Short mmCIF file of C-alpha atoms in Angstrom, two decimals:
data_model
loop_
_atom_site.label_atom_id
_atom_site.label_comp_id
_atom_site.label_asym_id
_atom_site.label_seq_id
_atom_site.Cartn_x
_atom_site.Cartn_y
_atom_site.Cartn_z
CA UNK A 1 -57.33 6.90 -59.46
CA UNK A 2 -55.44 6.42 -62.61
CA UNK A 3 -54.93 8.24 -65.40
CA UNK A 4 -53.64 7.64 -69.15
CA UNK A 5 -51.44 10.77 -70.00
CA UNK A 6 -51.45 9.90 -73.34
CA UNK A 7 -55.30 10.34 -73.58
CA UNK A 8 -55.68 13.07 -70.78
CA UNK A 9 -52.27 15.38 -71.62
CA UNK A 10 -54.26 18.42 -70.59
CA UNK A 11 -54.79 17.10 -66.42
CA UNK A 12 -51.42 15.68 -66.50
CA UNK A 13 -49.78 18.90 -67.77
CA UNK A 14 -52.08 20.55 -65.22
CA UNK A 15 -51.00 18.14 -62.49
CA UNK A 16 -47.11 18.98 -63.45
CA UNK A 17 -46.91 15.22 -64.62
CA UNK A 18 -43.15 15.21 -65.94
CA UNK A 19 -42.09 11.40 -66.10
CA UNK A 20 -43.76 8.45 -65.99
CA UNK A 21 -45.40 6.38 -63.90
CA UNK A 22 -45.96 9.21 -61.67
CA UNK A 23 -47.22 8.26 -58.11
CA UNK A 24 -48.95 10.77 -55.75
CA UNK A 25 -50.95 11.24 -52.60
CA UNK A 26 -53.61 13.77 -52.16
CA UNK A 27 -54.98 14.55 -48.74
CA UNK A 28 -58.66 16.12 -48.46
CA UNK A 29 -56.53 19.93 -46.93
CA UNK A 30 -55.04 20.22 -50.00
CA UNK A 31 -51.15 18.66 -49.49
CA UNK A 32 -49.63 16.67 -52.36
CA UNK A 33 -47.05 14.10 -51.33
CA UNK A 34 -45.13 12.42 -54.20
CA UNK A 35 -43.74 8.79 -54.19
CA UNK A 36 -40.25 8.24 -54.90
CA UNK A 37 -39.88 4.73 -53.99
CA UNK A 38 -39.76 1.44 -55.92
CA UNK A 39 -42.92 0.81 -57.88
CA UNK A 40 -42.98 -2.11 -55.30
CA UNK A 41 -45.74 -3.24 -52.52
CA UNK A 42 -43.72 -3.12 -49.72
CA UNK A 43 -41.91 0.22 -49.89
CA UNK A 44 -45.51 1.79 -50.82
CA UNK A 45 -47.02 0.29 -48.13
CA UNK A 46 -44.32 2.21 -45.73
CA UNK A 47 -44.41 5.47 -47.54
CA UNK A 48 -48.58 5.22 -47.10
CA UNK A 49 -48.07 4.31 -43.53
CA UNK A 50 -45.59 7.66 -43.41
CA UNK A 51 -48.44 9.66 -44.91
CA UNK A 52 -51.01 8.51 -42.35
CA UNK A 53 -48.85 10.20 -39.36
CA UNK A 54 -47.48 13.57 -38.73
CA UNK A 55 -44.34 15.07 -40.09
CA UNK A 56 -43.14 14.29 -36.42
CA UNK A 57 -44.97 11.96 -34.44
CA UNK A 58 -44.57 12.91 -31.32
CA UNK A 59 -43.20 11.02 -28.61
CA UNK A 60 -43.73 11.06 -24.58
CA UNK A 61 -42.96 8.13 -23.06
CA UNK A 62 -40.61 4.97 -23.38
CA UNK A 63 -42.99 2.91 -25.16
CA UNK A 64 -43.67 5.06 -27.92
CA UNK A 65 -39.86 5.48 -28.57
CA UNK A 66 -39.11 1.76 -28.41
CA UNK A 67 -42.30 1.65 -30.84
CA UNK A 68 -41.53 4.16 -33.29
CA UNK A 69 -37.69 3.14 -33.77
CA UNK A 70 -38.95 -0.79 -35.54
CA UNK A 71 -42.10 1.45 -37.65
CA UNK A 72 -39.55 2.25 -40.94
CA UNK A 73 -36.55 0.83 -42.41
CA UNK A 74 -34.59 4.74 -41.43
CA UNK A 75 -35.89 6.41 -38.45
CA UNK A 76 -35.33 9.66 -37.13
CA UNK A 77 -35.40 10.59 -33.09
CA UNK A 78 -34.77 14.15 -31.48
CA UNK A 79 -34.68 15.45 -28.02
CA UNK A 80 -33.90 19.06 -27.25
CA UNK A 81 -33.38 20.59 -23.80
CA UNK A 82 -36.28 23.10 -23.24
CA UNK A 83 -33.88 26.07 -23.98
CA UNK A 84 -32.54 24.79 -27.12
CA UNK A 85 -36.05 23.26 -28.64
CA UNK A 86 -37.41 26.40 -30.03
CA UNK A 87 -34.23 27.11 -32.35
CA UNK A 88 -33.15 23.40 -33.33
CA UNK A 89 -37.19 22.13 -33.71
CA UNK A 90 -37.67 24.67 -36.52
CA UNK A 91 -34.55 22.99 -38.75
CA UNK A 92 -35.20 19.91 -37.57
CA UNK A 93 -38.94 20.14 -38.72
CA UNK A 94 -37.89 21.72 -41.94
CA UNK A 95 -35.81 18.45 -42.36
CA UNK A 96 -38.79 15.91 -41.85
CA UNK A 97 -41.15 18.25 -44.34
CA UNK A 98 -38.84 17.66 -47.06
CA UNK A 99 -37.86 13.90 -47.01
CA UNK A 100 -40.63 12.21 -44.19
CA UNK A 101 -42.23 10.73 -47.90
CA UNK A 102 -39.07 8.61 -47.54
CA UNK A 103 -37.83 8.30 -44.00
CA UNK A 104 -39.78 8.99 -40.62
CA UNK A 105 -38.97 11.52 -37.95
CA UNK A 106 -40.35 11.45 -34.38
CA UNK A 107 -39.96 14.31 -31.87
CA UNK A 108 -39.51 13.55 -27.86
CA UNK A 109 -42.10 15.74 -25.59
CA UNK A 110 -40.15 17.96 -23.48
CA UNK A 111 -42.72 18.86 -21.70
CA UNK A 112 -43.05 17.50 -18.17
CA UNK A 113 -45.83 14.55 -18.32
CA UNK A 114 -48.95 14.44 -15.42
CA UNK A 115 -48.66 12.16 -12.70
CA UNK A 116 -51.22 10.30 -13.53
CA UNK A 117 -49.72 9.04 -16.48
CA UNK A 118 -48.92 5.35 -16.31
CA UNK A 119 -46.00 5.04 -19.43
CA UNK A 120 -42.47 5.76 -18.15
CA UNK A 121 -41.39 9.26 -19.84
CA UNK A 122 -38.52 9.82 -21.53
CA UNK A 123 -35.53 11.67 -19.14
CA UNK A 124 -34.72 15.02 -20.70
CA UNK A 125 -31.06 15.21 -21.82
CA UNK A 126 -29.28 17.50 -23.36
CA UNK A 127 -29.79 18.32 -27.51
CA UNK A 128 -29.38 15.43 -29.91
CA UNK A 129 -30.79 13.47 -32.44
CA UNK A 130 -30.31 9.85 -33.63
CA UNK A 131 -31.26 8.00 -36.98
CA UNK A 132 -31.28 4.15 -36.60
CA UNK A 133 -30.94 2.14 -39.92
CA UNK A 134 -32.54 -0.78 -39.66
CA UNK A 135 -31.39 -2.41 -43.37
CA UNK A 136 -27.85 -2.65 -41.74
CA UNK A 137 -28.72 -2.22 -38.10
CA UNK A 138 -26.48 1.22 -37.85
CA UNK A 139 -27.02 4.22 -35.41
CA UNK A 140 -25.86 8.07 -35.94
CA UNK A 141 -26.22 10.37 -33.50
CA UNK A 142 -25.82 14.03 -33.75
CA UNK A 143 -24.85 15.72 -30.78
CA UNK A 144 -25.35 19.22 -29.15
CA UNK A 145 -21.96 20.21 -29.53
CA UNK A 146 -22.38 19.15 -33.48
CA UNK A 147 -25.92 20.71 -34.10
CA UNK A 148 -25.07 24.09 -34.69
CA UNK A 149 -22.65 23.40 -37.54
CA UNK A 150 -23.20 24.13 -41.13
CA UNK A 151 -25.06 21.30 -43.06
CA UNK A 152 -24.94 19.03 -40.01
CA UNK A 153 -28.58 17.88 -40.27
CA UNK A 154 -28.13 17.12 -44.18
CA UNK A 155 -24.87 15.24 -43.42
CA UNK A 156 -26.18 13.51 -40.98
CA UNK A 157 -29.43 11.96 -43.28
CA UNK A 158 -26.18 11.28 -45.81
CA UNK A 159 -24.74 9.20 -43.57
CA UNK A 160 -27.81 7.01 -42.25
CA UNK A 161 -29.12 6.52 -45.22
CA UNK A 162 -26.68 5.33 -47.75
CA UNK A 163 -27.96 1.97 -48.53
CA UNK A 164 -25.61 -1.04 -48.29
CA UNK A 165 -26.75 -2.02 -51.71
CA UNK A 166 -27.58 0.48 -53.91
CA UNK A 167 -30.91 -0.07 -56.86
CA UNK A 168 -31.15 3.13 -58.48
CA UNK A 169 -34.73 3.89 -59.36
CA UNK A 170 -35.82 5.49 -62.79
CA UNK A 171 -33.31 7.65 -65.11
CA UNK A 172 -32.40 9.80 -63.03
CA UNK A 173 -30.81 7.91 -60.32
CA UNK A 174 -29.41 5.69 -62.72
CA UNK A 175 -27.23 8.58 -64.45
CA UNK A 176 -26.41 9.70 -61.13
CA UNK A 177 -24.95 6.47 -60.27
CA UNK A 178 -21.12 7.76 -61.30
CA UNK A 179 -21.44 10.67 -58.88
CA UNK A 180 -22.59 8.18 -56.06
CA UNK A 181 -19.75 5.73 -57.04
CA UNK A 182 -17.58 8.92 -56.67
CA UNK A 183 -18.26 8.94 -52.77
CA UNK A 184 -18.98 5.81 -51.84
CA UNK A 185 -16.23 3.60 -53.76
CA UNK A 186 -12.90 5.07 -52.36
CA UNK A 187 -11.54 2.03 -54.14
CA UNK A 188 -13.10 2.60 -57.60
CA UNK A 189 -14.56 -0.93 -57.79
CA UNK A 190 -18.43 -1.06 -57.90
CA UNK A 191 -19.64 -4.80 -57.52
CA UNK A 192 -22.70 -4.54 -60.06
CA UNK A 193 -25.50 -7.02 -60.00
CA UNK A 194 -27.41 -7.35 -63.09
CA UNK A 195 -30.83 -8.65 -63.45
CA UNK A 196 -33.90 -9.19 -65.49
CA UNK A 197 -36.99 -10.87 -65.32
CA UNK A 198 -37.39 -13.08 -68.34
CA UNK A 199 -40.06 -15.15 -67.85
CA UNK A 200 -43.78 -14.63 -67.31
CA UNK A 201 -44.03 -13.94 -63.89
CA UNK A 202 -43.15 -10.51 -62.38
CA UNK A 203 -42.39 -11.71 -58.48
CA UNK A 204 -39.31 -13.62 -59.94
CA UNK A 205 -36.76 -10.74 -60.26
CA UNK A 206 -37.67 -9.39 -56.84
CA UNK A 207 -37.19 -12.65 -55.66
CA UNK A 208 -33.69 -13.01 -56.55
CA UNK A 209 -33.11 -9.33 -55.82
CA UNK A 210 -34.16 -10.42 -52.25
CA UNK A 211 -32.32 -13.23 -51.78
CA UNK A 212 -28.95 -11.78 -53.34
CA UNK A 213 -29.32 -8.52 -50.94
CA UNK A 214 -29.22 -11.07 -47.55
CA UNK A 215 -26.50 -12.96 -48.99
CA UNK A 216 -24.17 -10.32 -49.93
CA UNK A 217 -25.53 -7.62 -46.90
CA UNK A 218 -23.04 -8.67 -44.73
CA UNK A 219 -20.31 -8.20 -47.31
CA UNK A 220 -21.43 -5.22 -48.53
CA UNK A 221 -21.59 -3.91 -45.18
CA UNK A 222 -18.01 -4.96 -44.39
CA UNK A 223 -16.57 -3.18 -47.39
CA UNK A 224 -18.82 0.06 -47.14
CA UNK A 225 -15.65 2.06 -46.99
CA UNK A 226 -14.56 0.93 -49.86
CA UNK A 227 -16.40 -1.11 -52.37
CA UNK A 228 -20.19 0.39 -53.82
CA UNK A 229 -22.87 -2.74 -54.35
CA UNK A 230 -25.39 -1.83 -56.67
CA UNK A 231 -28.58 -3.65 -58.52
CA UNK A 232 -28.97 -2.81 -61.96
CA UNK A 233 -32.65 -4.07 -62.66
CA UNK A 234 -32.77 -4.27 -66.72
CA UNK A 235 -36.90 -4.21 -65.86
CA UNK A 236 -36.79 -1.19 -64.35
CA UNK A 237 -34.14 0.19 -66.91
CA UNK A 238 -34.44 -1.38 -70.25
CA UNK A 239 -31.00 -1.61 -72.17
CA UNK A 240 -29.19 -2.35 -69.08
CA UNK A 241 -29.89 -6.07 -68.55
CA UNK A 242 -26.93 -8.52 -68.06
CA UNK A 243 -25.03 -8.29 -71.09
CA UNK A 244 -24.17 -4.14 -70.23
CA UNK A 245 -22.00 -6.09 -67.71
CA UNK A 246 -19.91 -8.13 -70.15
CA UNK A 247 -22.25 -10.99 -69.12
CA UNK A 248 -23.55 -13.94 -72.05
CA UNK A 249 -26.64 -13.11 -73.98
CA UNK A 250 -28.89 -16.40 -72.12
CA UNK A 251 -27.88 -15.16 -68.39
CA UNK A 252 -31.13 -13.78 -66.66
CA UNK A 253 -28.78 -12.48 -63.72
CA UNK A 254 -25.12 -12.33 -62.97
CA UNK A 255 -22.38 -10.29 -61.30
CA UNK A 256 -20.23 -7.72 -62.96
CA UNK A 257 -17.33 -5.67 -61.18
CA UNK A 258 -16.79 -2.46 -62.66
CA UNK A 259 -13.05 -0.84 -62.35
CA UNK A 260 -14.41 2.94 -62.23
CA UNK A 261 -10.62 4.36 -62.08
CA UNK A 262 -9.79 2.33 -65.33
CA UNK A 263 -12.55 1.62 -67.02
CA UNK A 264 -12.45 -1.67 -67.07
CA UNK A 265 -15.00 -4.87 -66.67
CA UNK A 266 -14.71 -7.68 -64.56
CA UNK A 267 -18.09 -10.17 -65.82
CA UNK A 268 -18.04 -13.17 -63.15
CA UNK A 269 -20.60 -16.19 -63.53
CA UNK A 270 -21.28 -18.02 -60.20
CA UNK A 271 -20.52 -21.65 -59.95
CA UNK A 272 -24.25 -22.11 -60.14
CA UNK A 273 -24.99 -20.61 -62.59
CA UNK A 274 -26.54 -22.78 -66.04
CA UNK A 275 -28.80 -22.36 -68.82
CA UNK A 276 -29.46 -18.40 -67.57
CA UNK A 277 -30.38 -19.16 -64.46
CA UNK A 278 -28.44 -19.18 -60.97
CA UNK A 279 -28.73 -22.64 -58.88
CA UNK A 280 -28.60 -21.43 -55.82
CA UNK A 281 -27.27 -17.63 -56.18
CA UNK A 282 -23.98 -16.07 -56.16
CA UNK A 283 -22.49 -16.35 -52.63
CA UNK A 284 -20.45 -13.84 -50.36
CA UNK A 285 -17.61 -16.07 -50.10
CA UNK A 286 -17.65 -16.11 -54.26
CA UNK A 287 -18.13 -12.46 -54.99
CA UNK A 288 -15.03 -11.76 -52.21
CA UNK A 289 -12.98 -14.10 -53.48
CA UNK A 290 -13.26 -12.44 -57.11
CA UNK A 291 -13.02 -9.01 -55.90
CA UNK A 292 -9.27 -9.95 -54.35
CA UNK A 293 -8.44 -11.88 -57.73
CA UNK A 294 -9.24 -8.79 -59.75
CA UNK A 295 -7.33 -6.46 -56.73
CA UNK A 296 -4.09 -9.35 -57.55
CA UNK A 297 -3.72 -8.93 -61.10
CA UNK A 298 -5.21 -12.44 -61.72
CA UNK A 299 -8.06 -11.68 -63.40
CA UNK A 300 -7.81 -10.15 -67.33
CA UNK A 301 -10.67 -7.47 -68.13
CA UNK A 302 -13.60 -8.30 -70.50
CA UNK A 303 -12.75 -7.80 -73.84
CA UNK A 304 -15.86 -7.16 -75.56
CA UNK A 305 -16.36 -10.85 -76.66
CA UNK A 306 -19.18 -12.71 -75.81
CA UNK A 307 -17.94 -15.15 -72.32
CA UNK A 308 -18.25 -18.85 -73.33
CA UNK A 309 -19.67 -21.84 -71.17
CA UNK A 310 -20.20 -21.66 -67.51
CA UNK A 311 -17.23 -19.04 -67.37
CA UNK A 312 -13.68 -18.34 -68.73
CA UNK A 313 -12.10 -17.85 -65.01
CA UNK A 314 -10.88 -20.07 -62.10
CA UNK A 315 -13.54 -20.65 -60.11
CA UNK A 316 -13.19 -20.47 -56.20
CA UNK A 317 -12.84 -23.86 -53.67
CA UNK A 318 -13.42 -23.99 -50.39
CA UNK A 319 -14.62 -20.93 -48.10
CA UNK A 320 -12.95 -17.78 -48.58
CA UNK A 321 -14.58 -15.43 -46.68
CA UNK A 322 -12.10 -12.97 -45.01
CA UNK A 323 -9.44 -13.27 -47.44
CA UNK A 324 -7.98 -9.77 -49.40
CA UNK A 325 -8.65 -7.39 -46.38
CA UNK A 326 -6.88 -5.38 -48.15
CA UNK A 327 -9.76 -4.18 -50.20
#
């Protein structure tokens, strides 16, 4: 169903409707689950797939466990001995109610399986729980010594699901992004990639939104520690298209580092980029080859002024991946 606010105000201040476009599921018993995600196909199609299944989907044998680990991008798998389960299922649980719209959470049976039944179970161990990130192929585990701590389930869902590139979705997010840099960019550089659509068809920013995410995934992922990757999507928030980042006026998508301890901006074209468009994309090798020109001293700041041609810097030769470990 979908429905105009602006000619139905009275359902939508009924329905607590406070920004827009506002994305929910209702089940026939009465439960309300809000989207979050990208206004996207394929995160909706996970978060409806999420909604179809319990809060935890339970899990008895080997199979189902293999299963449930490749059904979402962040998964989430306890066990708990038989004397523990009763205290640590209740938090756990409480966990998956409040965020299983954006992750999923699965629960291992501890009770002891019929003969008869033809899966290999799972062998009771002692208390723990696990959240595999599939995005950059990382497991966390918490273990029984570490579940009773304060804030060690919250900490825990921090620490899985920090994404090696970061697209903040809708305002909110996006003002949040300086706290975020706060934590996750103990160097103060944030390596922001600006895009926009610009032409007719819809699919092409998410297109080059894909392919710069597995290009630069593996360097993002290298410099977690250190360096925060975002996507700034001037579709999703208007005013912040390419030229926020220092970049020229006819660029459709470019790279921009951001010095958050100085203030300062670093704009970078790619040597493929022309006539606002990138041949090719920006490449890992590139980006880390700017990042440890800028760490150097060899690169100046933007200074406000529009950047003229192709770009006013040295570009890179050769492959320079693995250079300024430093970082």
């Amino acid at each position: 169903m979908n429905i105009d606010c602006s000619g139905s105000l009275s359902t939508c201040l009924e329905l607590d409707v406070k920004a827009f476009p506002a994305i929910r599921l209702y089940h026939l018993d009465g439960r309300i689950i809000r989207y979050r995600g990208p206004r996207k196909s394929k995160p909706f199609l996970a978060f409806l797939q999420r909604a179809t299944r319990p809060v935890l989907s339970p899990l008895a044998t080997t199979k189902q466990v293999a299963s449930f680990l490749l059904s979402d991008e962040i998964v989430f798998i306890a066990e708990f001995s038989p004397s523990e389960e009763p205290l640590y299922e209740v938090h756990y649980r409480q966990l998956a109610e409040r965020y299983y719209d954006r992750y999923s959470f699965g629960l291992i049976l501890s009770s002891t399986p019929s003969k008869q039944q033809s899966q290999p179970t799972v062998k009771q161990a002692t208390s723990k729980i696990k959240c595999h990130n599939a995005q950059t192929n990382d497991s966390f585990t918490l273990t029984s010594a570490e579940l009773p701590l304060p804030n060690a389930l919250q900490e825990l869902l921090t620490q899985c699901t920090v994404p090696l590139i970061y697209e903040p979705i809708g305002r909110k997010q996006l003002a949040d992004l300086a706290t975020f840099s706060a934590t996750n960019a103990k160097s103060g550089l944030i390596v922001h990639y600006f895009v926009t659509n610009g032409s007719p068809s819809t699919e092409d920013s998410e297109d080059t939104k894909e392919l710069y995410k597995k290009e630069i995934g593996p360097l993002a992922k290298k410099y977690s520690q250190e360096i925060l990757f975002t996507i700034i999507d001037g579709d999703e928030h208007p005013g912040m298209g390419p030229t926020v980042g220092g970049l020229p006026s006819n660029v459709r998508s470019g790279v921009s580092v951001e010095n958050t301890l100085s203030g300062e901006l670093f704009p970078y074209l790619s040597k493929h980029q022309g006539n606002g468009e990138l041949k090719g994309g920006i490449t890992a090798g590139e980006i880390e080859w700017f990042l440890g020109e800028i760490v150097e001293g060899r690169v100046q700041p933007w200074n406000g002024l529009e950047l003229g041609g192709d770009t006013n810097r040295q570009k890179p030769k050769g492959d320079h991946t693995g250079r300024h470990d430093e970082l």
